[in-house]
Amino acid sequence: MALVVALGATTLAACGDSKDDAAAGGPTTIVVDCPPQKTDNNGKSLQLWNDDVAAFQKAHPGVTVKTVSVGSQCDNPPDFTARLQGGTQADLFYGYMTDLDQVLDADAAEDITRYITADTIPNWDKVLPSIKDPFIENGKTYGIGYAGYGLGLVINKKLFQQAGLDPTKPPATWQEVAAAAKKINALGNGIAGYQEYSAGNTGGWHFSAALYSRGGSVVSDDGKKAAFNTTEGKAVLQQLHDMRFTDNSVGEKQLLQWADLLTNAGAGKVGMYVGAPDTIKAIVTQFKGAYEDWAIGPMPGDNGPAKTTLGGGSGYFFKKGLSPAQIKAGLQWLAFEEFTPGQGQFNYVAQKSMGVPVGLPEPLIWKPGTDVQQRDDELKKANTNLNLADYAPYADHPVTIKAEPPRAQAIYAVLDAAMSAVLTQPGADINALLATAEQKVNTILSQES
């Protein structure tokens, strides 16, 4: 059974000892972060994780998997950076697809290329390139992606109905979003018709998503210049400013990060927000919401369908200095937990029994038409506890996914300032905000070059 432990000096010393043992052919210990929180689904999600660890250890005698929690948002950017700088990350540490540059700058990850085989991850050849590529640099692999997403528009069905809106038809344009948000906001009781992020790099992330939907880009095609100080970029900020200070349909409380918005959503105080399907699961398992209240549609566009939607995901990096035995054990653990239909993240039978939502159109990792993709779909449909019609607008009308920009987290931090300004300052100068952000991002990109 896995132990959720504090990642302190004692744990790190134990990891160091395990590497010596592994090199001598003895027991191997790996520390993995980002297990479910104790509060997720009344502790049942953590129980399932621990059951998986026990089953894995039984199938791999001599391997011990220890897990350590790093908070409900496994990759809070400031905390993630601090762990890299202090060298206190776990052996297998969770990261976003945008984190590779920062990880390599800190010389914090091991090259695991030669260890990825049909023995360590049997289904790896059936995983989409878009899941693998963000963890590869110059032909070397430093991490394993296991979750992909494309952003859409998540809606609260109950609030839509109360506002006289049709929850089977999520707004398809940003103009429709604004109109629906105004009607939902009129319900009062502290309800925001639409809510948005603006802090902790999440504001810049969603600015990029809204920009993509309008046909814009964060950086130039060659990745050397900022490309968001445009008509499309101004439209993103202008709409949010209008929704805040014309009808206040985005609510008065701002400077929200990931957990803040989803806490509000779980409390029934948000009519709409931009998010991936997995946020509905988070609302249910972490923030005490009810999944029957939620549906999702495709990303809105400007006066028509979205041009593209921002896509990304996450995975695990392997800490620099791990032994070959630890790397092999880590890959085998990920194969067990993240890449095998019917178990781990795909254990829909157990998830259904625990009341976890089964049937959401995620994670987007398998190549279409492969046997594992078909098997995963069959298991998901056989065990769903959801009304799949709630996700049909999103699943049946896929929007072309566009990858996040280079140096994404640094760029998002810059764009947070523009997002927070238009949501908190009645007199925000959008042209000046974008010009300042453009200058700062150009500096970041020139340093990258």
Short mmCIF file of C-alpha atoms in Angstrom, two decimals:
data_model
loop_
_atom_site.label_atom_id
_atom_site.label_comp_id
_atom_site.label_asym_id
_atom_site.label_seq_id
_atom_site.Cartn_x
_atom_site.Cartn_y
_atom_site.Cartn_z
CA MET A 1 0.00 0.00 0.00
CA ALA A 2 1.33 3.40 -0.94
CA LEU A 3 2.10 5.91 1.76
CA VAL A 4 1.39 9.60 1.20
CA VAL A 5 4.40 11.17 2.82
CA ALA A 6 6.00 14.56 3.23
CA LEU A 7 8.82 15.03 0.77
CA GLY A 8 11.55 15.94 3.19
CA ALA A 9 15.14 15.12 3.88
CA THR A 10 14.30 11.67 5.20
CA THR A 11 12.43 10.69 2.04
CA LEU A 12 15.17 12.05 -0.20
CA ALA A 13 17.77 10.10 1.73
CA ALA A 14 15.69 6.96 1.32
CA CYS A 15 15.56 7.56 -2.44
CA GLY A 16 19.31 7.88 -2.55
CA ASP A 17 19.72 4.60 -0.70
CA SER A 18 17.32 2.87 -3.09
CA LYS A 19 19.47 3.81 -6.06
CA ASP A 20 22.44 2.09 -4.50
CA ASP A 21 20.28 -0.97 -3.81
CA ALA A 22 18.96 -1.00 -7.37
CA ALA A 23 22.46 -0.76 -8.83
CA ALA A 24 23.36 -3.84 -6.81
CA GLY A 25 20.29 -5.72 -7.99
CA GLY A 26 18.40 -5.21 -4.74
CA PRO A 27 15.04 -3.56 -3.95
CA THR A 28 14.04 -0.50 -5.94
CA THR A 29 12.05 2.45 -4.56
CA ILE A 30 10.48 5.25 -6.59
CA VAL A 31 8.69 8.33 -5.24
CA VAL A 32 5.79 9.56 -7.39
CA ASP A 33 3.92 12.82 -6.81
CA CYS A 34 0.38 13.91 -7.65
CA PRO A 35 -1.80 11.15 -6.18
CA PRO A 36 -5.48 12.02 -5.68
CA GLN A 37 -6.17 14.28 -2.71
CA LYS A 38 -7.54 12.79 0.51
CA THR A 39 -10.61 14.96 -0.01
CA ASP A 40 -11.26 13.76 -3.57
CA ASN A 41 -14.51 11.79 -3.70
CA ASN A 42 -14.44 11.35 0.09
CA GLY A 43 -11.07 9.65 -0.11
CA LYS A 44 -12.22 6.93 -2.50
CA SER A 45 -10.04 8.16 -5.37
CA LEU A 46 -6.96 7.95 -3.15
CA GLN A 47 -8.09 4.49 -2.05
CA LEU A 48 -8.22 3.39 -5.69
CA TRP A 49 -4.73 4.81 -6.28
CA ASN A 50 -3.40 2.96 -3.25
CA ASP A 51 -5.09 -0.24 -4.42
CA ASP A 52 -3.35 0.21 -7.77
CA VAL A 53 -0.01 0.67 -6.04
CA ALA A 54 -0.55 -2.53 -4.06
CA ALA A 55 -1.50 -4.47 -7.19
CA PHE A 56 1.51 -3.09 -9.07
CA GLN A 57 3.91 -3.97 -6.27
CA LYS A 58 2.50 -7.50 -6.12
CA ALA A 59 3.13 -7.87 -9.86
CA HIS A 60 6.62 -6.37 -9.53
CA PRO A 61 8.30 -7.89 -6.46
CA GLY A 62 11.15 -5.79 -5.17
CA VAL A 63 9.67 -2.48 -6.39
CA THR A 64 8.22 -0.05 -3.84
CA VAL A 65 6.14 2.93 -4.97
CA LYS A 66 5.86 5.80 -2.50
CA THR A 67 3.60 8.74 -3.29
CA VAL A 68 3.73 12.34 -2.14
CA SER A 69 1.05 15.00 -2.45
CA VAL A 70 2.01 18.39 -3.86
CA GLY A 71 -1.47 19.94 -3.56
CA SER A 72 -4.75 19.87 -5.45
CA GLN A 73 -3.15 21.66 -8.42
CA CYS A 74 -0.21 19.32 -8.95
CA ASP A 75 1.74 21.86 -11.00
CA ASN A 76 1.15 25.22 -9.40
CA PRO A 77 3.80 27.15 -11.38
CA PRO A 78 5.55 28.98 -8.48
CA ASP A 79 5.69 25.80 -6.38
CA PHE A 80 6.85 23.75 -9.35
CA THR A 81 9.67 26.20 -10.03
CA ALA A 82 10.69 26.21 -6.38
CA ARG A 83 10.92 22.42 -6.32
CA LEU A 84 13.09 22.43 -9.44
CA GLN A 85 15.39 25.08 -8.04
CA GLY A 86 15.67 23.28 -4.72
CA GLY A 87 16.03 19.83 -6.24
CA THR A 88 13.15 18.56 -4.09
CA GLN A 89 10.95 17.17 -6.84
CA ALA A 90 9.88 13.53 -6.66
CA ASP A 91 11.56 10.80 -8.70
CA LEU A 92 8.59 10.87 -11.06
CA PHE A 93 7.27 14.42 -10.95
CA TYR A 94 4.11 15.71 -12.59
CA GLY A 95 4.42 18.54 -15.11
CA TYR A 96 2.55 20.26 -17.90
CA MET A 97 3.40 19.84 -21.56
CA THR A 98 4.72 23.39 -21.40
CA ASP A 99 7.30 22.67 -18.70
CA LEU A 100 10.08 20.95 -20.66
CA ASP A 101 12.12 24.12 -21.25
CA GLN A 102 12.08 25.02 -17.58
CA VAL A 103 12.92 21.47 -16.53
CA LEU A 104 15.88 21.30 -18.92
CA ASP A 105 17.08 24.76 -17.91
CA ALA A 106 17.26 23.45 -14.34
CA ASP A 107 18.99 20.24 -15.54
CA ALA A 108 16.31 18.46 -13.53
CA ALA A 109 15.29 15.51 -15.73
CA GLU A 110 16.90 12.29 -16.88
CA ASP A 111 17.07 11.22 -20.54
CA ILE A 112 14.90 8.07 -20.57
CA THR A 113 14.87 7.44 -24.32
CA ARG A 114 16.64 4.08 -24.33
CA TYR A 115 14.44 2.70 -21.55
CA ILE A 116 11.13 3.13 -23.44
CA THR A 117 10.45 -0.30 -24.92
CA ALA A 118 7.58 -2.68 -25.55
CA ASP A 119 8.45 -4.29 -22.21
CA THR A 120 8.25 -1.11 -20.13
CA ILE A 121 5.26 0.57 -21.88
CA PRO A 122 3.56 -1.97 -24.17
CA ASN A 123 0.98 0.45 -25.64
CA TRP A 124 3.36 3.35 -26.24
CA ASP A 125 3.26 2.95 -30.03
CA LYS A 126 -0.52 3.58 -29.93
CA VAL A 127 -0.23 6.93 -28.17
CA LEU A 128 -0.73 10.13 -30.18
CA PRO A 129 2.45 12.01 -31.17
CA SER A 130 0.91 15.16 -29.68
CA ILE A 131 1.09 13.49 -26.26
CA LYS A 132 4.70 12.38 -26.67
CA ASP A 133 6.33 15.30 -28.48
CA PRO A 134 6.14 17.95 -25.72
CA PHE A 135 8.47 15.83 -23.60
CA ILE A 136 11.09 15.37 -26.32
CA GLU A 137 14.01 17.69 -27.06
CA ASN A 138 16.61 17.01 -29.78
CA GLY A 139 15.42 13.44 -30.09
CA LYS A 140 15.74 12.74 -26.36
CA THR A 141 12.74 11.90 -24.17
CA TYR A 142 12.62 13.32 -20.64
CA GLY A 143 9.06 12.53 -19.64
CA ILE A 144 5.95 10.52 -20.42
CA GLY A 145 2.74 12.31 -21.37
CA TYR A 146 -0.42 10.53 -20.30
CA ALA A 147 -3.25 13.09 -20.51
CA GLY A 148 -4.33 15.38 -23.33
CA TYR A 149 -7.15 17.87 -23.65
CA GLY A 150 -8.80 20.40 -25.92
CA LEU A 151 -10.60 23.33 -24.32
CA GLY A 152 -14.33 23.83 -24.74
CA LEU A 153 -17.17 25.74 -23.06
CA VAL A 154 -18.44 24.12 -19.86
CA ILE A 155 -21.97 25.10 -18.85
CA ASN A 156 -24.13 24.73 -15.74
CA LYS A 157 -27.34 23.12 -17.02
CA LYS A 158 -29.35 24.05 -13.94
CA LEU A 159 -28.47 27.74 -14.18
CA PHE A 160 -29.16 27.70 -17.93
CA GLN A 161 -32.64 26.35 -17.29
CA GLN A 162 -33.30 28.86 -14.51
CA ALA A 163 -32.27 31.69 -16.85
CA GLY A 164 -34.58 30.43 -19.63
CA LEU A 165 -31.71 29.15 -21.78
CA ASP A 166 -31.48 25.79 -23.57
CA PRO A 167 -28.76 23.65 -21.93
CA THR A 168 -28.68 21.31 -24.93
CA LYS A 169 -27.34 24.18 -27.05
CA PRO A 170 -24.24 25.70 -25.46
CA PRO A 171 -23.34 29.15 -26.85
CA ALA A 172 -21.41 28.71 -30.09
CA THR A 173 -19.98 32.24 -30.37
CA TRP A 174 -18.46 34.74 -27.98
CA GLN A 175 -21.39 37.04 -28.71
CA GLU A 176 -23.77 34.30 -27.54
CA VAL A 177 -21.61 33.74 -24.45
CA ALA A 178 -21.95 37.40 -23.48
CA ALA A 179 -25.73 37.39 -24.01
CA ALA A 180 -26.20 34.17 -22.02
CA ALA A 181 -23.92 35.36 -19.24
CA LYS A 182 -26.03 38.48 -18.79
CA LYS A 183 -29.22 36.43 -18.40
CA ILE A 184 -27.61 34.03 -15.92
CA ASN A 185 -26.10 36.87 -13.93
CA ALA A 186 -29.59 38.34 -13.57
CA LEU A 187 -30.48 35.37 -11.35
CA GLY A 188 -28.60 37.16 -8.57
CA ASN A 189 -27.45 35.41 -5.39
CA GLY A 190 -23.79 35.96 -6.26
CA ILE A 191 -23.96 33.97 -9.49
CA ALA A 192 -21.55 34.88 -12.30
CA GLY A 193 -22.87 34.20 -15.78
CA TYR A 194 -19.36 33.54 -17.04
CA GLN A 195 -16.15 33.37 -15.04
CA GLU A 196 -12.53 33.65 -16.08
CA TYR A 197 -9.02 33.16 -14.74
CA SER A 198 -6.56 36.03 -14.32
CA ALA A 199 -3.76 34.94 -11.98
CA GLY A 200 -1.13 32.25 -11.44
CA ASN A 201 -0.44 31.95 -15.21
CA THR A 202 -4.02 30.73 -15.77
CA GLY A 203 -5.11 34.12 -17.09
CA GLY A 204 -2.51 34.08 -19.84
CA TRP A 205 -3.43 30.48 -20.63
CA HIS A 206 -7.07 31.39 -21.19
CA PHE A 207 -6.21 34.59 -23.06
CA SER A 208 -4.30 32.35 -25.47
CA ALA A 209 -7.27 30.00 -25.78
CA ALA A 210 -9.70 32.82 -26.56
CA LEU A 211 -7.18 34.28 -29.01
CA TYR A 212 -6.84 30.95 -30.83
CA SER A 213 -10.60 30.63 -31.11
CA ARG A 214 -10.72 33.95 -32.97
CA GLY A 215 -8.00 32.87 -35.39
CA GLY A 216 -5.09 34.59 -33.65
CA SER A 217 -1.70 33.34 -32.46
CA VAL A 218 0.37 34.06 -29.39
CA VAL A 219 3.66 33.99 -31.29
CA SER A 220 4.72 34.22 -34.91
CA ASP A 221 5.02 31.09 -37.03
CA ASP A 222 8.78 30.97 -36.45
CA GLY A 223 8.29 31.40 -32.69
CA LYS A 224 10.54 34.45 -32.52
CA LYS A 225 8.06 37.31 -32.00
CA ALA A 226 4.86 38.00 -30.07
CA ALA A 227 1.81 37.97 -32.33
CA PHE A 228 -1.08 38.79 -29.99
CA ASN A 229 -1.14 42.60 -30.21
CA THR A 230 -3.77 42.40 -32.92
CA THR A 231 -7.44 42.94 -33.56
CA GLU A 232 -8.11 39.46 -32.19
CA GLY A 233 -6.09 40.08 -29.04
CA LYS A 234 -7.87 43.35 -28.39
CA ALA A 235 -11.24 41.64 -28.90
CA VAL A 236 -10.44 39.10 -26.16
CA LEU A 237 -9.66 41.79 -23.61
CA GLN A 238 -12.41 44.18 -24.70
CA GLN A 239 -15.14 41.58 -24.31
CA LEU A 240 -13.99 40.65 -20.81
CA HIS A 241 -13.74 44.33 -19.83
CA ASP A 242 -17.25 44.95 -21.11
CA MET A 243 -18.63 41.89 -19.33
CA ARG A 244 -17.04 43.08 -16.09
CA PHE A 245 -17.86 46.77 -16.14
CA THR A 246 -20.94 47.05 -18.37
CA ASP A 247 -23.19 44.33 -16.92
CA ASN A 248 -20.84 42.62 -14.39
CA SER A 249 -21.79 39.25 -15.82
CA VAL A 250 -18.36 37.85 -14.85
CA GLY A 251 -18.81 38.72 -11.17
CA GLU A 252 -16.99 41.13 -8.91
CA LYS A 253 -14.46 38.71 -7.41
CA GLN A 254 -11.46 38.46 -9.72
CA LEU A 255 -7.80 37.36 -9.75
CA LEU A 256 -9.03 33.77 -9.84
CA GLN A 257 -6.83 30.73 -10.32
CA TRP A 258 -7.76 27.15 -11.20
CA ALA A 259 -9.06 26.02 -7.80
CA ASP A 260 -10.84 29.34 -7.14
CA LEU A 261 -13.03 29.11 -10.23
CA LEU A 262 -13.82 25.43 -9.80
CA THR A 263 -14.70 25.97 -6.13
CA ASN A 264 -17.20 28.60 -7.24
CA ALA A 265 -18.52 26.24 -9.93
CA GLY A 266 -18.91 23.42 -7.42
CA ALA A 267 -20.96 25.76 -5.26
CA GLY A 268 -23.31 26.45 -8.18
CA LYS A 269 -22.18 30.05 -8.63
CA VAL A 270 -20.84 29.88 -12.22
CA GLY A 271 -22.95 29.63 -15.36
CA MET A 272 -20.12 29.05 -17.85
CA TYR A 273 -16.36 28.84 -18.08
CA VAL A 274 -13.74 27.69 -20.57
CA GLY A 275 -12.33 24.30 -19.62
CA ALA A 276 -11.62 20.74 -20.65
CA PRO A 277 -13.86 17.77 -19.77
CA ASP A 278 -11.62 16.80 -16.87
CA THR A 279 -12.64 19.95 -15.00
CA ILE A 280 -16.13 18.47 -14.65
CA LYS A 281 -14.57 15.50 -12.89
CA ALA A 282 -12.64 17.91 -10.64
CA ILE A 283 -15.84 19.78 -9.79
CA VAL A 284 -17.40 16.50 -8.66
CA THR A 285 -14.49 14.81 -6.90
CA GLN A 286 -12.68 17.84 -5.42
CA PHE A 287 -15.15 20.69 -5.17
CA LYS A 288 -18.38 18.97 -4.09
CA GLY A 289 -20.39 19.59 -7.23
CA ALA A 290 -22.89 17.33 -8.96
CA TYR A 291 -21.98 16.04 -12.40
CA GLU A 292 -25.60 15.97 -13.57
CA ASP A 293 -25.48 19.79 -13.44
CA TRP A 294 -22.77 20.09 -16.08
CA ALA A 295 -22.39 19.80 -19.85
CA ILE A 296 -19.76 20.90 -22.37
CA GLY A 297 -19.77 22.26 -25.88
CA PRO A 298 -17.04 23.21 -28.33
CA MET A 299 -14.96 26.33 -27.91
CA PRO A 300 -16.90 29.43 -29.02
CA GLY A 301 -15.71 31.49 -31.97
CA ASP A 302 -16.07 35.10 -33.06
CA ASN A 303 -19.36 35.36 -34.96
CA GLY A 304 -19.06 31.70 -35.92
CA PRO A 305 -17.34 28.43 -35.03
CA ALA A 306 -13.96 28.59 -33.35
CA LYS A 307 -11.01 28.60 -35.72
CA THR A 308 -8.93 26.45 -33.33
CA THR A 309 -8.88 25.57 -29.66
CA LEU A 310 -5.93 25.41 -27.32
CA GLY A 311 -4.82 21.89 -26.48
CA GLY A 312 -2.30 20.62 -24.03
CA GLY A 313 -1.88 18.11 -21.27
CA SER A 314 0.45 16.69 -18.68
CA GLY A 315 2.81 13.88 -17.86
CA TYR A 316 5.60 12.76 -15.60
CA PHE A 317 9.26 13.77 -15.81
CA PHE A 318 12.01 11.51 -14.46
CA LYS A 319 14.32 13.22 -11.97
CA LYS A 320 17.94 13.63 -12.94
CA GLY A 321 20.17 11.02 -11.31
CA LEU A 322 17.76 8.10 -11.14
CA SER A 323 19.26 4.65 -11.53
CA PRO A 324 18.40 2.45 -14.53
CA ALA A 325 16.33 0.24 -12.21
CA GLN A 326 14.34 3.23 -10.95
CA ILE A 327 13.71 4.48 -14.49
CA LYS A 328 12.51 1.05 -15.60
CA ALA A 329 10.28 0.75 -12.53
CA GLY A 330 8.87 4.22 -13.13
CA LEU A 331 8.00 3.39 -16.73
CA GLN A 332 6.37 0.13 -15.68
CA TRP A 333 4.31 1.98 -13.07
CA LEU A 334 3.11 4.50 -15.64
CA ALA A 335 2.28 1.69 -18.08
CA PHE A 336 0.19 0.06 -15.35
CA GLU A 337 -1.54 3.21 -14.13
CA GLU A 338 -1.88 5.37 -17.25
CA PHE A 339 -1.72 3.20 -20.40
CA THR A 340 -3.71 0.02 -19.84
CA PRO A 341 -7.44 -0.09 -20.64
CA GLY A 342 -9.40 -1.46 -17.72
CA GLN A 343 -7.01 -0.38 -14.97
CA GLY A 344 -5.53 2.76 -13.46
CA GLN A 345 -7.01 5.88 -15.00
CA PHE A 346 -9.11 3.61 -17.25
CA ASN A 347 -10.56 1.44 -14.46
CA TYR A 348 -14.11 2.51 -15.16
CA VAL A 349 -15.69 -0.33 -13.18
CA ALA A 350 -14.05 0.83 -9.95
CA GLN A 351 -14.62 4.51 -10.75
CA LYS A 352 -18.33 3.92 -11.36
CA SER A 353 -18.66 2.03 -8.07
CA MET A 354 -17.12 5.02 -6.29
CA GLY A 355 -19.37 7.58 -7.94
CA VAL A 356 -16.62 9.09 -10.10
CA PRO A 357 -17.91 10.37 -13.47
CA VAL A 358 -17.35 7.79 -16.23
CA GLY A 359 -17.99 8.70 -19.85
CA LEU A 360 -16.34 12.09 -20.19
CA PRO A 361 -14.64 12.60 -23.59
CA GLU A 362 -11.14 12.47 -22.11
CA PRO A 363 -8.20 11.89 -21.91
CA LEU A 364 -7.32 12.37 -25.57
CA ILE A 365 -4.26 10.13 -25.86
CA TRP A 366 -4.94 7.19 -28.19
CA LYS A 367 -4.42 7.08 -31.93
CA PRO A 368 -7.87 6.71 -33.54
CA GLY A 369 -8.72 3.22 -34.75
CA THR A 370 -6.17 1.39 -32.62
CA ASP A 371 -7.26 -1.61 -30.59
CA VAL A 372 -6.63 0.17 -27.28
CA GLN A 373 -8.69 3.19 -28.36
CA GLN A 374 -11.57 0.93 -29.34
CA ARG A 375 -11.27 -1.09 -26.13
CA ASP A 376 -11.17 2.09 -24.05
CA ASP A 377 -14.31 3.42 -25.75
CA GLU A 378 -16.14 0.12 -25.22
CA LEU A 379 -15.29 0.01 -21.52
CA LYS A 380 -16.22 3.66 -21.05
CA LYS A 381 -19.63 3.27 -22.69
CA ALA A 382 -20.34 0.01 -20.83
CA ASN A 383 -19.72 1.66 -17.46
CA THR A 384 -20.87 5.23 -17.97
CA ASN A 385 -22.90 6.82 -15.21
CA LEU A 386 -23.44 10.02 -17.14
CA ASN A 387 -25.92 11.32 -19.66
CA LEU A 388 -23.65 11.18 -22.71
CA ALA A 389 -25.90 13.65 -24.50
CA ASP A 390 -24.44 16.33 -22.20
CA TYR A 391 -21.06 15.88 -23.92
CA ALA A 392 -22.25 15.24 -27.45
CA PRO A 393 -21.90 18.89 -28.59
CA TYR A 394 -18.21 18.75 -27.63
CA ALA A 395 -17.50 15.18 -28.75
CA ASP A 396 -19.44 15.36 -32.02
CA HIS A 397 -18.08 18.75 -33.13
CA PRO A 398 -14.34 18.61 -32.51
CA VAL A 399 -12.38 21.81 -33.02
CA THR A 400 -8.87 21.68 -34.47
CA ILE A 401 -6.40 21.70 -31.58
CA LYS A 402 -3.54 24.19 -31.60
CA ALA A 403 -0.55 23.63 -29.34
CA GLU A 404 0.51 26.00 -26.62
CA PRO A 405 3.25 28.51 -27.48
CA PRO A 406 6.95 28.07 -26.72
CA ARG A 407 7.98 29.33 -23.27
CA ALA A 408 4.28 29.09 -22.48
CA GLN A 409 4.42 29.49 -18.71
CA ALA A 410 6.64 32.57 -18.90
CA ILE A 411 4.37 34.08 -21.56
CA TYR A 412 1.25 33.25 -19.57
CA ALA A 413 2.70 35.03 -16.55
CA VAL A 414 3.11 38.19 -18.65
CA LEU A 415 -0.40 37.97 -20.07
CA ASP A 416 -1.87 37.51 -16.59
CA ALA A 417 -1.28 41.23 -16.09
CA ALA A 418 -3.44 42.17 -19.06
CA MET A 419 -6.21 39.78 -18.04
CA SER A 420 -6.26 40.95 -14.43
CA ALA A 421 -6.23 44.61 -15.47
CA VAL A 422 -9.30 44.42 -17.72
CA LEU A 423 -11.19 42.52 -15.02
CA THR A 424 -10.30 44.87 -12.14
CA GLN A 425 -9.71 48.34 -13.64
CA PRO A 426 -12.62 50.31 -15.18
CA GLY A 427 -10.15 52.52 -17.05
CA ALA A 428 -7.86 49.76 -18.30
CA ASP A 429 -6.00 50.81 -21.47
CA ILE A 430 -6.14 47.72 -23.65
CA ASN A 431 -3.76 49.06 -26.29
CA ALA A 432 -1.15 49.90 -23.67
CA LEU A 433 -1.59 46.56 -21.90
CA LEU A 434 -0.99 44.62 -25.08
CA ALA A 435 1.94 46.79 -26.13
CA THR A 436 3.64 46.26 -22.77
CA ALA A 437 2.98 42.53 -22.88
CA GLU A 438 4.28 42.35 -26.45
CA GLN A 439 7.55 43.97 -25.45
CA LYS A 440 8.03 41.61 -22.50
CA VAL A 441 7.22 38.51 -24.51
CA ASN A 442 9.60 39.55 -27.28
CA THR A 443 12.32 39.77 -24.64
CA ILE A 444 11.47 36.26 -23.42
CA LEU A 445 11.56 34.86 -26.96
CA SER A 446 14.82 36.62 -27.80
CA GLN A 447 16.42 35.06 -24.72
CA GLU A 448 15.14 31.67 -25.89
CA SER A 449 16.76 32.22 -29.28
#
